mmCIF file of C-alpha atoms in Angstrom:
data_model
loop_
_atom_site.group_PDB
_atom_site.id
_atom_site.type_symbol
_atom_site.label_atom_id
_atom_site.label_comp_id
_atom_site.label_asym_id
_atom_site.label_seq_id
_atom_site.Cartn_x
_atom_site.Cartn_y
_atom_site.Cartn_z
ATOM 1 C CA MET D 1 115.212 127.311 -6.565
ATOM 2 C CA LYS D 2 112.978 130.362 -6.427
ATOM 3 C CA LYS D 3 109.923 128.152 -6.523
ATOM 4 C CA MET D 4 111.188 126.294 -3.471
ATOM 5 C CA VAL D 5 111.607 129.593 -1.604
ATOM 6 C CA TRP D 6 108.090 130.679 -2.507
ATOM 7 C CA PHE D 7 106.637 127.326 -1.514
ATOM 8 C CA ALA D 8 108.516 127.435 1.809
ATOM 9 C CA ALA D 9 107.347 130.999 2.508
ATOM 10 C CA ALA D 10 103.771 130.071 1.628
ATOM 11 C CA GLY D 11 103.954 127.133 4.034
ATOM 12 C CA VAL D 12 105.160 129.327 6.897
ATOM 13 C CA MET D 13 102.388 131.869 6.254
ATOM 14 C CA ALA D 14 99.761 129.118 6.148
ATOM 15 C CA LEU D 15 101.011 127.697 9.452
ATOM 16 C CA ALA D 16 100.933 131.136 11.073
ATOM 17 C CA ALA D 17 97.383 131.661 9.824
ATOM 18 C CA CYS D 18 96.302 128.311 11.290
ATOM 19 C CA GLN D 19 97.853 129.149 14.663
ATOM 20 C CA GLU D 20 96.444 132.654 14.915
ATOM 21 C CA LYS D 21 93.721 132.835 17.536
ATOM 22 C CA ALA D 22 90.323 134.254 16.683
ATOM 23 C CA GLY D 23 89.667 137.582 18.347
ATOM 24 C CA TYR D 24 86.743 139.043 20.242
ATOM 25 C CA THR D 25 84.923 142.362 20.112
ATOM 26 C CA ILE D 26 82.804 143.611 22.987
ATOM 27 C CA LYS D 27 80.406 146.385 22.028
ATOM 28 C CA GLY D 28 78.395 147.960 24.790
ATOM 29 C CA THR D 29 76.426 150.797 26.273
ATOM 30 C CA ALA D 30 76.219 152.025 29.864
ATOM 31 C CA GLU D 31 73.005 153.881 30.677
ATOM 32 C CA GLY D 32 73.739 157.419 31.843
ATOM 33 C CA ALA D 33 77.459 157.240 31.131
ATOM 34 C CA SER D 34 79.107 160.383 29.777
ATOM 35 C CA ASP D 35 81.718 160.655 27.069
ATOM 36 C CA GLY D 36 85.153 160.277 28.641
ATOM 37 C CA ASP D 37 83.966 157.963 31.426
ATOM 38 C CA MET D 38 85.968 154.781 31.876
ATOM 39 C CA VAL D 39 84.702 151.208 31.523
ATOM 40 C CA TYR D 40 86.797 148.255 32.674
ATOM 41 C CA LEU D 41 87.170 144.632 31.642
ATOM 42 C CA GLN D 42 88.017 142.754 34.822
ATOM 43 C CA ASN D 43 88.835 139.360 36.204
ATOM 44 C CA ARG D 44 87.536 138.332 39.602
ATOM 45 C CA THR D 45 90.094 136.814 41.965
ATOM 46 C CA GLU D 46 90.053 135.762 45.619
ATOM 47 C CA ASN D 47 91.343 139.236 46.465
ATOM 48 C CA GLY D 48 88.750 141.147 44.440
ATOM 49 C CA PHE D 49 88.607 142.505 40.913
ATOM 50 C CA GLU D 50 91.684 142.781 38.710
ATOM 51 C CA ALA D 51 91.559 145.171 35.752
ATOM 52 C CA LEU D 52 92.598 143.510 32.483
ATOM 53 C CA ASP D 53 91.687 146.312 30.069
ATOM 54 C CA SER D 54 89.945 149.663 29.994
ATOM 55 C CA THR D 55 88.255 151.856 27.424
ATOM 56 C CA VAL D 56 86.610 155.250 27.174
ATOM 57 C CA VAL D 57 82.910 155.902 26.575
ATOM 58 C CA LYS D 58 82.358 157.696 23.257
ATOM 59 C CA GLY D 59 78.949 158.694 21.970
ATOM 60 C CA GLY D 60 77.335 156.750 24.810
ATOM 61 C CA ALA D 61 79.061 153.509 23.776
ATOM 62 C CA PHE D 62 82.257 151.611 24.495
ATOM 63 C CA GLU D 63 84.240 148.846 22.838
ATOM 64 C CA PHE D 64 86.910 146.297 23.715
ATOM 65 C CA LYS D 65 88.940 144.253 21.247
ATOM 66 C CA GLY D 66 91.407 141.488 21.898
ATOM 67 C CA VAL D 67 92.287 137.822 21.772
ATOM 68 C CA PRO D 68 90.940 135.456 24.475
ATOM 69 C CA ASP D 69 93.644 134.182 26.811
ATOM 70 C CA SER D 70 91.652 131.001 27.394
ATOM 71 C CA VAL D 71 88.528 129.267 26.121
ATOM 72 C CA ALA D 72 85.411 131.240 27.066
ATOM 73 C CA ALA D 73 86.917 132.967 30.108
ATOM 74 C CA LEU D 74 84.406 134.480 32.561
ATOM 75 C CA ARG D 75 85.038 138.195 32.958
ATOM 76 C CA TYR D 76 83.232 141.317 34.184
ATOM 77 C CA ILE D 77 82.496 144.648 32.538
ATOM 78 C CA THR D 78 82.267 147.353 35.206
ATOM 79 C CA TYR D 79 81.398 151.036 35.267
ATOM 80 C CA SER D 80 81.466 153.356 38.252
ATOM 81 C CA ASN D 81 81.001 157.106 38.472
ATOM 82 C CA GLY D 82 79.852 158.742 41.689
ATOM 83 C CA ASP D 83 76.696 156.980 42.851
ATOM 84 C CA SER D 84 76.288 155.154 39.550
ATOM 85 C CA HIS D 85 77.585 151.577 39.538
ATOM 86 C CA MET D 86 76.946 149.013 36.799
ATOM 87 C CA ALA D 87 78.362 145.602 35.995
ATOM 88 C CA ALA D 88 77.834 142.769 33.561
ATOM 89 C CA MET D 89 79.129 139.212 33.689
ATOM 90 C CA ILE D 90 80.356 138.028 30.287
ATOM 91 C CA PHE D 91 82.270 135.225 28.623
ATOM 92 C CA VAL D 92 85.179 136.476 26.566
ATOM 93 C CA GLU D 93 85.248 134.215 23.527
ATOM 94 C CA PRO D 94 85.749 134.627 19.771
ATOM 95 C CA GLY D 95 83.037 136.697 18.121
ATOM 96 C CA THR D 96 81.139 139.879 18.856
ATOM 97 C CA VAL D 97 79.559 140.266 22.281
ATOM 98 C CA THR D 98 76.888 142.907 22.860
ATOM 99 C CA VAL D 99 76.566 144.362 26.378
ATOM 100 C CA ASN D 100 73.857 146.758 27.534
ATOM 101 C CA MET D 101 74.296 147.907 31.122
ATOM 102 C CA SER D 102 71.898 149.804 33.353
ATOM 103 C CA ALA D 103 71.476 150.234 37.099
ATOM 104 C CA GLN D 104 68.495 147.849 37.068
ATOM 105 C CA GLU D 105 69.680 145.145 34.693
ATOM 106 C CA SER D 106 72.518 144.255 32.371
ATOM 107 C CA ARG D 107 72.048 142.101 29.274
ATOM 108 C CA VAL D 108 74.668 140.224 27.278
ATOM 109 C CA SER D 109 74.324 138.397 23.960
ATOM 110 C CA GLY D 110 76.007 137.545 20.680
ATOM 111 C CA THR D 111 78.102 134.424 21.294
ATOM 112 C CA ALA D 112 77.223 130.863 22.309
ATOM 113 C CA ASN D 113 78.151 130.983 25.996
ATOM 114 C CA ASN D 114 76.806 134.489 26.545
ATOM 115 C CA ASP D 115 73.476 133.497 24.984
ATOM 116 C CA VAL D 116 73.297 130.454 27.289
ATOM 117 C CA MET D 117 74.071 132.596 30.336
ATOM 118 C CA GLN D 118 71.507 135.280 29.455
ATOM 119 C CA GLY D 119 68.828 132.692 28.680
ATOM 120 C CA PHE D 120 69.403 131.012 32.018
ATOM 121 C CA MET D 121 69.289 134.301 33.935
ATOM 122 C CA ASP D 122 66.074 135.342 32.172
ATOM 123 C CA GLU D 123 64.380 132.061 33.067
ATOM 124 C CA TYR D 124 65.669 132.152 36.645
ATOM 125 C CA LYS D 125 64.322 135.690 37.084
ATOM 126 C CA ARG D 126 60.964 134.749 35.576
ATOM 127 C CA ILE D 127 60.542 131.832 37.973
ATOM 128 C CA ASN D 128 61.699 133.874 40.970
ATOM 129 C CA ASP D 129 59.385 136.815 40.150
ATOM 130 C CA GLU D 130 56.410 134.467 39.776
ATOM 131 C CA MET D 131 57.108 132.801 43.117
ATOM 132 C CA GLU D 132 57.686 136.131 44.865
ATOM 133 C CA SER D 133 54.341 137.423 43.579
ATOM 134 C CA ILE D 134 52.483 134.396 44.974
ATOM 135 C CA TYR D 135 54.305 134.588 48.317
ATOM 136 C CA LYS D 136 53.617 138.315 48.654
ATOM 137 C CA LYS D 137 49.906 137.848 47.996
ATOM 138 C CA ALA D 138 49.671 134.931 50.436
ATOM 139 C CA THR D 139 51.394 136.828 53.248
ATOM 140 C CA THR D 140 50.234 140.436 52.807
ATOM 141 C CA ASP D 141 46.708 140.308 51.348
ATOM 142 C CA SER D 142 44.482 140.880 54.394
ATOM 143 C CA THR D 143 41.325 139.977 52.429
ATOM 144 C CA LEU D 144 42.345 136.326 52.116
ATOM 145 C CA THR D 145 40.931 133.686 54.442
ATOM 146 C CA ALA D 146 43.238 131.216 56.183
ATOM 147 C CA ALA D 147 42.095 128.533 53.748
ATOM 148 C CA GLN D 148 42.906 130.766 50.775
ATOM 149 C CA GLN D 149 46.346 131.535 52.216
ATOM 150 C CA ASP D 150 47.038 127.825 52.674
ATOM 151 C CA SER D 151 45.903 127.186 49.114
ATOM 152 C CA LEU D 152 48.295 129.823 47.763
ATOM 153 C CA MET D 153 51.174 128.371 49.774
ATOM 154 C CA LYS D 154 50.463 124.973 48.216
ATOM 155 C CA VAL D 155 50.524 126.614 44.793
ATOM 156 C CA LEU D 156 53.865 128.182 45.769
ATOM 157 C CA ASP D 157 55.250 124.768 46.727
ATOM 158 C CA GLY D 158 54.222 123.452 43.323
ATOM 159 C CA LYS D 159 55.831 126.402 41.546
ATOM 160 C CA GLU D 160 59.027 125.868 43.526
ATOM 161 C CA ALA D 161 59.193 122.212 42.491
ATOM 162 C CA GLU D 162 58.405 123.155 38.894
ATOM 163 C CA GLY D 163 61.014 125.918 38.888
ATOM 164 C CA THR D 164 63.671 123.687 40.409
ATOM 165 C CA GLY D 165 63.026 121.072 37.748
ATOM 166 C CA ARG D 166 63.290 123.657 34.978
ATOM 167 C CA ILE D 167 66.559 125.102 36.283
ATOM 168 C CA LEU D 168 68.076 121.639 36.666
ATOM 169 C CA GLN D 169 66.983 120.823 33.121
ATOM 170 C CA MET D 170 68.705 123.931 31.756
ATOM 171 C CA LEU D 171 71.866 123.106 33.679
ATOM 172 C CA SER D 172 71.809 119.552 32.352
ATOM 173 C CA GLU D 173 71.360 120.747 28.776
ATOM 174 C CA ASN D 174 74.318 123.126 28.951
ATOM 175 C CA VAL D 175 76.756 121.625 31.460
ATOM 176 C CA ASP D 176 79.087 120.637 28.607
ATOM 177 C CA LYS D 177 79.604 124.334 27.814
ATOM 178 C CA ALA D 178 81.652 126.874 29.757
ATOM 179 C CA ALA D 179 78.527 128.852 30.666
ATOM 180 C CA GLY D 180 76.641 125.778 31.871
ATOM 181 C CA ALA D 181 79.590 124.608 33.951
ATOM 182 C CA GLU D 182 79.951 128.072 35.484
ATOM 183 C CA LEU D 183 76.237 128.230 36.292
ATOM 184 C CA LEU D 184 76.378 124.791 37.900
ATOM 185 C CA GLY D 185 79.183 126.026 40.127
ATOM 186 C CA MET D 186 77.218 129.159 41.009
ATOM 187 C CA PHE D 187 73.853 127.542 41.754
ATOM 188 C CA GLY D 188 74.696 123.904 42.500
ATOM 189 C CA MET D 189 74.838 124.200 46.280
ATOM 190 C CA GLY D 190 71.210 125.301 46.327
ATOM 191 C CA PHE D 191 69.974 121.944 45.017
ATOM 192 C CA GLU D 192 69.791 118.439 46.416
ATOM 193 C CA VAL D 193 73.069 116.543 46.216
ATOM 194 C CA ALA D 194 71.315 113.690 44.408
ATOM 195 C CA ASP D 195 70.422 116.120 41.599
ATOM 196 C CA VAL D 196 73.820 117.816 41.417
ATOM 197 C CA GLN D 197 76.063 114.760 41.519
ATOM 198 C CA PRO D 198 75.091 113.397 38.054
ATOM 199 C CA LEU D 199 75.512 116.869 36.551
ATOM 200 C CA LEU D 200 79.059 117.088 37.878
ATOM 201 C CA GLU D 201 79.831 113.789 36.190
ATOM 202 C CA LYS D 202 78.780 115.279 32.826
ATOM 203 C CA VAL D 203 81.206 118.225 33.000
ATOM 204 C CA PRO D 204 83.960 117.808 30.360
ATOM 205 C CA ALA D 205 87.494 117.438 31.756
ATOM 206 C CA PRO D 206 88.742 120.816 30.383
ATOM 207 C CA LEU D 207 86.000 122.609 32.380
ATOM 208 C CA ALA D 208 86.262 120.579 35.584
ATOM 209 C CA SER D 209 89.084 122.749 36.971
ATOM 210 C CA ASN D 210 86.708 125.717 37.255
ATOM 211 C CA PRO D 211 87.240 126.905 40.875
ATOM 212 C CA SER D 212 83.515 127.081 41.647
ATOM 213 C CA LEU D 213 83.048 123.541 40.321
ATOM 214 C CA VAL D 214 85.982 122.285 42.383
ATOM 215 C CA ARG D 215 84.352 123.752 45.501
ATOM 216 C CA LEU D 216 81.002 122.263 44.529
ATOM 217 C CA LYS D 217 82.507 118.817 44.048
ATOM 218 C CA GLU D 218 84.209 119.030 47.448
ATOM 219 C CA TYR D 219 80.865 120.004 48.984
ATOM 220 C CA VAL D 220 79.013 117.161 47.241
ATOM 221 C CA ASP D 221 81.647 114.639 48.329
ATOM 222 C CA VAL D 222 81.258 115.747 51.949
ATOM 223 C CA ARG D 223 77.472 115.635 51.805
ATOM 224 C CA VAL D 224 77.517 112.158 50.276
ATOM 225 C CA LYS D 225 79.920 110.984 52.976
ATOM 226 C CA THR D 226 77.611 112.365 55.686
ATOM 227 C CA SER D 227 74.242 111.461 54.166
ATOM 228 C CA GLU D 228 71.549 109.225 55.649
ATOM 229 C CA GLY D 229 72.754 105.661 56.153
ATOM 230 C CA GLN D 230 76.440 106.640 56.435
ATOM 231 C CA LYS D 231 78.533 106.489 59.599
ATOM 232 C CA TYR D 232 78.942 109.824 61.321
ATOM 233 C CA THR D 233 82.225 111.755 61.425
ATOM 234 C CA ASP D 234 83.473 112.531 64.909
ATOM 235 C CA PHE D 235 84.891 115.897 65.940
ATOM 236 C CA ALA D 236 86.086 117.681 69.075
ATOM 237 C CA LEU D 237 85.284 121.279 70.023
ATOM 238 C CA ASP D 238 85.158 123.385 73.176
ATOM 239 C CA THR D 239 82.245 123.967 75.538
ATOM 240 C CA PRO D 240 81.405 127.545 76.577
ATOM 241 C CA GLU D 241 83.539 126.890 79.666
ATOM 242 C CA GLY D 242 86.565 126.017 77.533
ATOM 243 C CA LYS D 243 86.578 122.250 78.021
ATOM 244 C CA GLN D 244 87.161 120.162 74.904
ATOM 245 C CA VAL D 245 84.571 117.464 74.274
ATOM 246 C CA LYS D 246 83.897 115.019 71.455
ATOM 247 C CA LEU D 247 80.654 114.343 69.633
ATOM 248 C CA SER D 248 81.272 110.639 70.218
ATOM 249 C CA ASP D 249 80.998 111.234 73.985
ATOM 250 C CA TYR D 250 77.271 111.906 73.483
ATOM 251 C CA VAL D 251 76.508 109.541 70.607
ATOM 252 C CA ALA D 252 77.733 106.538 72.601
ATOM 253 C CA LYS D 253 75.541 107.349 75.608
ATOM 254 C CA ASN D 254 72.202 108.029 73.890
ATOM 255 C CA LYS D 255 69.825 106.198 71.582
ATOM 256 C CA TYR D 256 69.678 109.201 69.255
ATOM 257 C CA THR D 257 71.698 112.416 69.183
ATOM 258 C CA LEU D 258 70.664 115.500 67.235
ATOM 259 C CA VAL D 259 73.565 117.727 66.189
ATOM 260 C CA ASP D 260 72.072 121.205 65.907
ATOM 261 C CA PHE D 261 74.140 123.735 63.923
ATOM 262 C CA TRP D 262 73.094 127.261 64.906
ATOM 263 C CA ALA D 263 74.368 130.716 65.950
ATOM 264 C CA SER D 264 73.149 133.424 68.304
ATOM 265 C CA TRP D 265 73.044 135.926 65.417
ATOM 266 C CA CYS D 266 70.938 133.660 63.186
ATOM 267 C CA GLY D 267 67.269 134.750 63.074
ATOM 268 C CA PRO D 268 65.918 131.496 61.564
ATOM 269 C CA CYS D 269 67.864 129.548 64.212
ATOM 270 C CA ARG D 270 66.254 131.534 67.005
ATOM 271 C CA ARG D 271 62.792 130.997 65.510
ATOM 272 C CA GLU D 272 63.453 127.270 65.157
ATOM 273 C CA MET D 273 64.849 126.783 68.659
ATOM 274 C CA PRO D 274 61.454 126.399 70.430
ATOM 275 C CA ASN D 275 60.835 123.289 68.306
ATOM 276 C CA VAL D 276 64.131 121.793 69.455
ATOM 277 C CA VAL D 277 63.368 122.748 73.073
ATOM 278 C CA ALA D 278 59.982 121.015 72.857
ATOM 279 C CA ALA D 279 61.451 117.860 71.317
ATOM 280 C CA TYR D 280 64.183 117.759 73.945
ATOM 281 C CA ALA D 281 61.712 118.075 76.805
ATOM 282 C CA LYS D 282 59.502 115.338 75.377
ATOM 283 C CA TYR D 283 62.112 112.741 74.418
ATOM 284 C CA LYS D 284 65.146 113.345 76.678
ATOM 285 C CA ALA D 285 64.002 110.667 79.127
ATOM 286 C CA LYS D 286 63.643 108.161 76.279
ATOM 287 C CA GLY D 287 67.280 108.392 75.212
ATOM 288 C CA PHE D 288 67.328 111.536 73.078
ATOM 289 C CA GLU D 289 70.169 114.050 73.295
ATOM 290 C CA VAL D 290 70.885 117.334 71.505
ATOM 291 C CA VAL D 291 74.374 118.703 70.937
ATOM 292 C CA GLY D 292 74.497 122.307 69.800
ATOM 293 C CA VAL D 293 77.315 123.369 67.482
ATOM 294 C CA SER D 294 77.512 127.141 67.358
ATOM 295 C CA LEU D 295 78.839 129.093 64.402
ATOM 296 C CA ASP D 296 79.377 132.096 66.639
ATOM 297 C CA SER D 297 82.711 133.902 66.695
ATOM 298 C CA ASN D 298 82.180 135.776 69.968
ATOM 299 C CA LEU D 299 82.122 133.844 73.242
ATOM 300 C CA GLU D 300 79.899 136.272 75.137
ATOM 301 C CA SER D 301 77.330 136.453 72.327
ATOM 302 C CA TRP D 302 77.260 132.650 72.242
ATOM 303 C CA LYS D 303 76.694 132.444 76.001
ATOM 304 C CA LYS D 304 73.971 135.093 75.877
ATOM 305 C CA GLY D 305 72.212 133.249 73.050
ATOM 306 C CA ILE D 306 72.231 130.052 75.114
ATOM 307 C CA ALA D 307 70.665 131.865 78.068
ATOM 308 C CA ASP D 308 68.128 133.845 76.043
ATOM 309 C CA LEU D 309 66.878 130.765 74.185
ATOM 310 C CA LYS D 310 66.783 128.590 77.317
ATOM 311 C CA ILE D 311 69.132 126.003 75.846
ATOM 312 C CA ILE D 312 70.014 123.368 78.448
ATOM 313 C CA TRP D 313 71.689 120.701 76.289
ATOM 314 C CA PRO D 314 75.458 120.434 75.624
ATOM 315 C CA GLN D 315 77.094 123.082 73.487
ATOM 316 C CA MET D 316 80.279 123.071 71.392
ATOM 317 C CA SER D 317 82.119 125.591 69.197
ATOM 318 C CA ASP D 318 85.543 126.678 67.984
ATOM 319 C CA LEU D 319 84.312 130.284 67.625
ATOM 320 C CA LYS D 320 85.437 130.421 63.997
ATOM 321 C CA GLY D 321 82.082 131.453 62.553
ATOM 322 C CA TRP D 322 81.448 130.004 59.093
ATOM 323 C CA LYS D 323 84.894 128.371 59.216
ATOM 324 C CA ASN D 324 83.655 126.112 62.008
ATOM 325 C CA GLU D 325 85.473 122.791 61.679
ATOM 326 C CA ALA D 326 82.398 120.638 62.373
ATOM 327 C CA ALA D 327 80.282 122.564 59.863
ATOM 328 C CA GLY D 328 82.942 121.895 57.240
ATOM 329 C CA LEU D 329 82.994 118.176 58.037
ATOM 330 C CA TYR D 330 79.237 117.964 57.441
ATOM 331 C CA GLY D 331 78.956 120.309 54.467
ATOM 332 C CA VAL D 332 76.827 122.831 56.359
ATOM 333 C CA ARG D 333 76.338 125.929 54.178
ATOM 334 C CA SER D 334 73.247 127.383 55.847
ATOM 335 C CA ILE D 335 71.775 127.302 59.343
ATOM 336 C CA PRO D 336 69.821 126.051 61.148
ATOM 337 C CA ALA D 337 70.959 122.603 60.076
ATOM 338 C CA THR D 338 70.639 119.284 61.900
ATOM 339 C CA VAL D 339 72.094 115.786 61.763
ATOM 340 C CA LEU D 340 70.338 112.968 63.650
ATOM 341 C CA ILE D 341 72.678 110.116 64.662
ATOM 342 C CA ALA D 342 71.773 106.694 66.094
ATOM 343 C CA GLN D 343 73.754 105.136 68.960
ATOM 344 C CA ASP D 344 75.536 102.776 66.550
ATOM 345 C CA GLY D 345 76.903 105.826 64.692
ATOM 346 C CA THR D 346 74.564 105.704 61.697
ATOM 347 C CA ILE D 347 73.221 109.003 60.375
ATOM 348 C CA VAL D 348 69.432 108.622 60.463
ATOM 349 C CA ALA D 349 68.305 111.960 59.047
ATOM 350 C CA ARG D 350 69.546 115.401 58.035
ATOM 351 C CA ASP D 351 68.001 118.854 58.208
ATOM 352 C CA LEU D 352 64.935 118.002 60.265
ATOM 353 C CA ARG D 353 63.047 121.151 61.222
ATOM 354 C CA GLY D 354 59.785 122.180 62.839
ATOM 355 C CA GLU D 355 57.272 119.399 63.394
ATOM 356 C CA ASP D 356 59.472 116.957 61.475
ATOM 357 C CA ILE D 357 61.830 116.653 64.450
ATOM 358 C CA GLU D 358 59.147 115.348 66.809
ATOM 359 C CA ALA D 359 57.574 113.245 64.067
ATOM 360 C CA LYS D 360 60.882 111.462 63.429
ATOM 361 C CA LEU D 361 61.526 110.925 67.127
ATOM 362 C CA ALA D 362 57.994 109.572 67.620
ATOM 363 C CA GLU D 363 58.750 107.034 64.908
ATOM 364 C CA LEU D 364 62.114 106.031 66.400
ATOM 365 C CA LEU D 365 61.446 106.238 70.144
ATOM 366 C CA LYS D 366 58.108 104.464 70.452
#
């Protein structure tokens, strides 16, 4: 009988050991921090940061210990004292994570997902610094000839393509991990939909509920639905005078209609507007129309922008800024942005800018 009791007890202990979750240790330093200063482990929510744990700096170092509440949860280590503010993004997962924070840079290592994240950030920074150096030389070096400046800009274009390819490769190699999935959600909207869509399909089901990935997928779905060759999506907004009009009112009456997403406060939009003005003047008589969709939130600013930029084509807005309904329907995340629509409702091109607008119209309206 006693043997049975011992065997039963041993079985319970073994089961408990199997079910016990592996813990984590976060060991870190915060440059300039004093003994007694507080460091926080935080979660980021829609309403800001939420403190999950705190610890005190001792001997210039700090430490957190615990058990992860989920698989490789993304968290933040933060420190603030007077004018000194430092933060590090980390994955809380079983093992020992090393965090070194400074005002200039924070570095994290020690576990699989944190190593992936740090490696990605290092490569991203290297590519960005290299491109910035070339751009700065091309635009500020007064000793360069125009030909030399053009040559450097071509080199910059090549570096951009090379860098984009490298970043996409790193995302592809790690998208099955929590860090890779998180990075895809963070950076995905900066790449072409055709490059991002296959990466989304590789994300394992347990990681697909990541909020940033959910938003990215919604964005990709919208962009695919409103890409070249697809039928346009109609919408109705108000004119500056308060009259509601539909995009279809203009599409049906013209051979080609350019939907121009802009705002009076947008510097790049204002610099781009002369190109749209020129195209409008040249091709209006041949069946070309422009419909401006403003992401302004102030009626008077919108009206002033129209006057200042000499815009004479139809204008629409709901004055909701970045929550503009039409912008959401077309997946517009940056402006200026354009959508060119044929009279039969087919989207012909997206994001034409500069000389490309007139070049496309010259091809279509011969």
